[in-house]
Coordinates of C-alpha atoms and ligand atoms in Angstrom, one line a residue:
M1 CA 15.0 66.2 41.2
N2 CA 11.9 68.3 42.0
T3 CA 11.7 70.6 44.9
R4 CA 9.4 68.7 47.3
E5 CA 11.8 67.0 49.6
M6 CA 14.3 69.8 49.3
F7 CA 11.8 72.4 50.5
K8 CA 10.5 70.1 53.3
K9 CA 14.0 69.8 54.7
A10 CA 14.7 73.5 54.2
V11 CA 11.6 74.7 56.1
A12 CA 12.2 72.2 58.9
G13 CA 15.9 73.1 59.1
G14 CA 15.5 76.9 59.0
Y15 CA 17.5 77.6 55.8
A16 CA 16.7 78.5 52.2
I17 CA 17.7 76.9 48.9
P18 CA 19.5 79.2 46.5
A19 CA 17.7 79.7 43.2
F20 CA 20.3 81.2 40.8
N21 CA 19.3 82.2 37.3
F22 CA 21.6 81.2 34.5
N23 CA 21.9 82.2 30.8
T24 CA 25.5 81.2 30.0
M25 CA 27.9 78.3 30.4
E26 CA 30.1 80.4 32.8
Q27 CA 27.2 81.0 35.1
M28 CA 26.3 77.3 35.1
Q29 CA 29.9 76.3 35.9
A30 CA 30.2 78.9 38.7
I31 CA 26.9 77.7 40.2
V32 CA 27.8 74.1 40.1
Q33 CA 31.3 74.7 41.5
A34 CA 29.9 76.8 44.4
A35 CA 27.2 74.2 45.2
V36 CA 29.7 71.3 45.1
E37 CA 32.3 73.0 47.2
T38 CA 29.7 74.0 49.9
K39 CA 27.7 70.7 49.7
S40 CA 24.6 72.7 49.0
P41 CA 21.4 71.7 47.1
V42 CA 20.8 74.3 44.3
I43 CA 18.0 75.4 42.0
M44 CA 19.2 76.5 38.5
Q45 CA 16.5 78.6 37.0
V46 CA 15.8 79.6 33.4
S47 CA 13.6 82.6 32.6
K48 CA 11.7 83.2 29.4
G49 CA 14.3 85.9 28.6
A50 CA 17.1 83.3 29.1
R51 CA 15.3 80.9 26.7
N52 CA 15.1 83.7 24.2
Y53 CA 18.7 84.6 24.6
A54 CA 20.4 81.2 24.8
N55 CA 17.8 78.8 23.4
G56 CA 15.7 76.5 25.5
T57 CA 17.3 73.3 24.2
I58 CA 20.8 74.6 24.9
L59 CA 20.0 75.6 28.5
R60 CA 18.3 72.3 29.2
N61 CA 21.4 70.4 28.0
L62 CA 23.6 72.8 30.0
A63 CA 21.6 71.8 33.1
K64 CA 21.9 68.1 32.2
G65 CA 25.6 68.8 31.9
A66 CA 25.6 70.5 35.3
V67 CA 24.6 67.3 37.0
E68 CA 27.4 65.3 35.3
Y69 CA 29.8 68.1 36.0
A70 CA 28.9 68.1 39.7
K71 CA 29.6 64.4 39.8
E72 CA 32.9 64.9 38.0
L73 CA 33.8 67.5 40.7
G74 CA 33.4 64.8 43.3
C75 CA 29.7 65.2 44.4
E76 CA 28.2 61.7 44.4
K77 CA 24.6 62.7 44.6
P78 CA 24.1 66.3 43.4
E79 CA 20.8 67.9 44.3
I80 CA 20.1 70.1 41.4
V81 CA 16.6 71.3 40.2
L82 CA 16.0 72.7 36.8
H83 CA 13.3 75.3 37.2
L84 CA 11.3 77.5 34.9
D85 CA 11.3 81.0 36.3
H86 CA 8.2 83.2 35.7
G87 CA 6.4 80.9 33.2
D88 CA 3.6 83.1 31.8
S89 CA 1.4 80.6 30.1
F90 CA 0.2 77.0 30.3
E91 CA 1.9 76.2 27.0
L92 CA 5.3 77.5 28.1
C93 CA 5.1 75.4 31.4
K94 CA 3.9 72.4 29.4
D95 CA 6.8 72.7 27.0
C96 CA 9.3 72.8 29.9
I97 CA 7.6 69.9 31.7
D98 CA 7.6 67.8 28.5
N99 CA 11.3 68.6 28.1
G100 CA 12.8 67.6 31.4
F101 CA 12.4 70.5 33.8
S102 CA 11.8 69.2 37.3
S103 CA 10.0 72.3 38.5
V104 CA 8.1 75.2 36.9
M105 CA 6.7 78.5 38.1
I106 CA 3.4 79.7 36.7
D107 CA 3.2 83.4 37.4
G108 CA -0.4 84.5 37.2
S109 CA 0.2 87.3 39.7
S110 CA -0.8 90.0 37.3
L111 CA -4.2 88.3 36.6
P112 CA -7.4 88.8 38.5
Y113 CA -7.4 86.4 41.5
E114 CA -9.8 83.8 40.1
D115 CA -7.9 83.7 36.7
N116 CA -4.6 83.2 38.6
I117 CA -6.2 80.3 40.4
A118 CA -7.6 78.7 37.2
L119 CA -4.3 79.1 35.3
T120 CA -2.2 77.8 38.3
K121 CA -4.5 74.8 38.7
Q122 CA -4.3 73.9 35.1
V123 CA -0.5 73.9 35.3
V124 CA -0.5 71.9 38.6
D125 CA -2.8 69.3 37.2
Y126 CA -0.5 68.7 34.2
A127 CA 2.8 69.0 36.1
H128 CA 1.9 66.6 38.9
Q129 CA 1.2 63.8 36.4
F130 CA 5.0 63.9 35.8
D131 CA 6.0 64.6 39.4
V132 CA 7.1 68.1 38.5
T133 CA 6.6 70.6 41.3
V134 CA 4.9 74.0 40.7
E135 CA 5.6 77.4 42.2
A136 CA 2.8 80.0 42.0
E137 CA 2.7 83.7 42.9
L138 CA 0.3 85.9 44.8
G139 CA 0.9 89.6 45.2
V140 CA 2.9 91.8 42.8
L141 CA 6.6 92.6 42.9
A142 CA 7.8 96.0 41.5
G143 CA 10.8 96.2 39.3
V144 CA 12.1 94.9 35.9
E145 CA 13.2 91.4 35.2
D146 CA 13.6 90.3 31.6
E147 CA 10.0 90.5 30.4
V148 CA 8.4 90.9 33.8
V149 CA 7.8 94.5 34.5
A150 CA 5.6 96.1 37.2
E151 CA 5.6 99.8 38.3
E152 CA 3.9 99.2 41.6
S153 CA 4.1 96.4 44.1
H154 CA 1.2 95.0 46.0
Y155 CA 1.9 92.9 49.1
T156 CA 0.4 89.4 49.2
K157 CA -2.9 89.4 51.1
P158 CA -2.5 86.8 53.9
E159 CA -6.3 86.3 54.0
E160 CA -6.1 84.8 50.4
V161 CA -3.3 82.3 50.8
I162 CA -5.2 79.4 52.3
D163 CA -7.9 79.5 49.6
F164 CA -5.2 80.0 46.9
A165 CA -3.0 77.1 48.0
T166 CA -5.9 74.7 48.6
R167 CA -7.7 75.4 45.3
T168 CA -4.6 75.4 43.1
G169 CA -2.7 72.5 44.8
C170 CA 0.6 74.5 44.1
D171 CA 3.7 73.2 45.9
S172 CA 5.2 76.5 46.8
L173 CA 4.1 80.1 46.9
A174 CA 6.1 83.2 45.9
I175 CA 4.9 86.2 47.9
S176 CA 5.4 89.9 47.8
I177 CA 6.7 91.5 51.0
G178 CA 8.8 94.4 49.6
T179 CA 11.5 92.7 47.5
S180 CA 11.7 93.7 43.9
H181 CA 13.4 92.6 40.7
G182 CA 16.5 94.2 39.2
A183 CA 19.4 96.4 40.5
Y184 CA 17.2 99.4 41.2
K185 CA 14.8 97.9 43.8
F186 CA 13.8 101.2 45.4
K187 CA 13.5 104.7 44.2
P188 CA 15.7 107.2 46.2
E189 CA 12.6 108.8 47.7
Q190 CA 11.6 105.4 49.2
C191 CA 15.0 105.2 51.0
T192 CA 17.0 107.1 53.6
R193 CA 20.7 107.9 53.0
D194 CA 23.6 106.7 55.1
P195 CA 25.2 110.0 56.2
K196 CA 28.7 108.6 56.1
T197 CA 28.7 106.8 52.7
G198 CA 25.9 108.7 50.9
K199 CA 24.5 105.2 49.9
L200 CA 20.8 104.5 49.9
V201 CA 19.3 102.6 52.8
P202 CA 16.2 100.7 51.6
P203 CA 12.9 100.3 53.6
P204 CA 12.7 97.0 55.6
L205 CA 10.8 94.0 54.3
A206 CA 7.3 93.4 55.6
F207 CA 8.1 90.6 58.0
D208 CA 4.7 91.1 59.6
V209 CA 3.0 90.0 56.3
L210 CA 5.4 87.0 56.0
H211 CA 4.7 85.9 59.6
E212 CA 0.9 86.2 59.0
I213 CA 1.2 84.0 55.9
E214 CA 3.3 81.5 57.9
N215 CA 0.6 81.4 60.5
K216 CA -2.1 80.7 57.9
L217 CA -0.1 78.0 56.1
P218 CA 2.2 76.4 58.7
G219 CA 5.2 74.7 57.1
F220 CA 4.1 75.6 53.5
P221 CA 7.1 76.5 51.3
I222 CA 7.4 80.2 50.7
V223 CA 9.5 81.8 47.9
L224 CA 11.1 85.2 47.7
H225 CA 11.8 86.7 44.3
G226 CA 13.8 89.8 43.8
S227 CA 16.3 89.0 46.5
S228 CA 19.6 90.3 45.2
S229 CA 21.5 92.5 47.6
V230 CA 23.2 94.6 44.9
P231 CA 26.6 94.4 46.6
Q232 CA 28.0 97.9 46.7
D233 CA 31.6 96.8 46.1
E234 CA 30.5 95.4 42.7
V235 CA 28.5 98.5 41.9
D236 CA 31.6 100.7 42.8
T237 CA 33.9 98.5 40.6
I238 CA 31.4 98.8 37.7
N239 CA 31.2 102.6 38.1
K240 CA 35.0 102.9 38.6
F241 CA 35.7 101.2 35.3
G242 CA 33.4 103.1 33.0
G243 CA 29.9 101.9 34.2
N244 CA 27.1 104.1 35.3
L245 CA 24.8 102.6 37.9
P246 CA 23.9 105.5 40.2
D247 CA 21.8 104.6 43.3
A248 CA 21.6 100.9 42.5
V249 CA 20.2 99.3 45.7
G250 CA 19.1 95.8 46.9
I251 CA 17.8 93.9 49.8
P252 CA 20.2 93.9 52.9
E253 CA 21.6 90.5 53.5
E254 CA 20.7 90.4 57.2
Q255 CA 17.0 90.6 56.2
L256 CA 17.5 87.7 53.8
R257 CA 19.3 85.8 56.5
E258 CA 16.3 86.3 58.8
A259 CA 13.8 85.3 56.1
S260 CA 15.8 82.1 55.4
K261 CA 15.1 81.0 59.0
S262 CA 11.4 81.1 58.4
A263 CA 9.2 79.2 56.0
V264 CA 11.0 81.0 53.2
C265 CA 12.8 78.1 51.6
K266 CA 13.7 79.4 48.1
I267 CA 15.5 82.7 47.5
N268 CA 15.9 84.0 43.9
I269 CA 19.1 85.7 43.0
D270 CA 19.8 86.9 39.4
S271 CA 21.0 90.6 39.5
D272 CA 23.9 89.9 41.9
S273 CA 25.3 87.4 39.4
R274 CA 25.0 90.0 36.5
L275 CA 26.7 92.6 38.7
A276 CA 29.6 90.2 39.7
M277 CA 30.1 89.2 36.1
T278 CA 30.0 92.7 34.7
A279 CA 32.3 94.2 37.4
A280 CA 35.0 91.5 36.8
I281 CA 34.8 92.0 33.0
R282 CA 34.9 95.8 33.2
Q283 CA 37.9 95.7 35.5
Y284 CA 39.7 93.1 33.4
L285 CA 39.3 94.9 30.1
A286 CA 40.2 98.3 31.6
E287 CA 43.4 96.8 33.0
H288 CA 44.2 94.8 29.9
P289 CA 43.3 96.9 26.9
D290 CA 45.3 94.8 24.6
H291 CA 43.5 91.5 25.4
F292 CA 40.7 90.2 23.2
D293 CA 40.3 86.5 24.0
P294 CA 36.9 86.0 25.7
R295 CA 38.4 83.3 27.9
Q296 CA 40.8 85.9 29.4
Y297 CA 38.0 88.0 30.8
L298 CA 35.3 85.4 31.3
K299 CA 37.6 83.4 33.6
P300 CA 37.8 86.2 36.3
A301 CA 34.1 86.8 35.7
R302 CA 33.3 83.2 36.5
E303 CA 35.6 83.3 39.6
N304 CA 33.8 86.4 40.8
M305 CA 30.4 84.9 40.4
K306 CA 31.5 81.7 42.1
K307 CA 32.7 83.8 45.1
M308 CA 29.4 85.5 45.3
Y309 CA 27.4 82.3 45.1
I310 CA 29.5 80.7 47.8
H311 CA 29.0 83.8 50.0
K312 CA 25.2 83.6 49.6
I313 CA 25.1 79.9 50.3
V314 CA 27.2 80.0 53.4
N315 CA 26.6 83.5 54.9
V316 CA 23.1 84.3 53.9
L317 CA 20.9 81.3 53.0
G318 CA 22.6 78.7 55.2
S319 CA 22.2 75.8 52.7
D320 CA 25.8 74.7 53.0
G321 CA 26.3 71.1 54.2
K322 CA 22.7 70.3 53.6
L323 CA 23.1 67.7 50.8
G324 CA 21.2 64.5 51.7
Ligands
13P401 P1 16.9 89.8 41.5 O1 16.7 90.8 40.3 O2 16.8 90.5 42.8 O3 18.2 89.1 41.4 O4 15.7 88.8 41.4 C1 15.7 87.7 40.6 C2 14.5 86.9 40.6 O5 13.6 87.1 41.4 C3 14.3 85.9 39.5 O6 13.0 85.5 39.5

């Protein structure tokens, strides 16, 4: 299904739909199990990097399998969107639309304003012929995500959003209010330190910008990228078992919970899944040095990701029990 009805209900109901990135079968299984057990709608998203890693055809068929798998797990009418994350050209979006994606993002945020409008509109005009919904982006997020890299962030300018949404016809808008991609969302000098734990405390999100945007576009679906919380217990496990992730820091979950109650109706989470998977694998291999069957260490990795997905759905985004 596309995102239209899903977002309408989420904005009205004051919750957000989880958008989890996936690259592997284990991530797909964990996402589906978590969504079915919590009765949550879910967006499974594929980045250009995921397509390069796993192959677009394979990921598409994994997503088809996800719907069948959810039914097999007892969910009569799963609500699963297959979404292209950070499409960077009309051709890539068209390829996904032609091949069964129900939603695409065209990310023209690094382009000049008028060029972003023109590219987004071109994708919208094509996508809507097939009832595929389109996410656009205004403002720039800092951080690194696959092939999307930006040094500096620029908050979305609220004075531009009405013009942008009207002229492009996009179905949802990703905005920049201080979130950022990756496990190092903030430099230490942007943060304070908790005197007890020594951990970094990040600067708060710009809720004033979010509320201004909501006032300009009442009820319009807003998307937050870069919303991993970088759970410190996973970072500690990784570091304990041979990893080296000093000062990894994410977005505090209470801020995401607050955002979910607003017009923010899609929250993107990728890094937290990577951390949950890596932590479980590092621990397993350190504790079982004689094991070499991938199923042995991918099983706890899958369990750990599922636990994280369920936690996000129930305790942060509030999308549990929201299946139609
Ligand atoms: P994180 O790196 O915070 O998980 O963000 C992922 C994302 O925004 C995908 O588009």
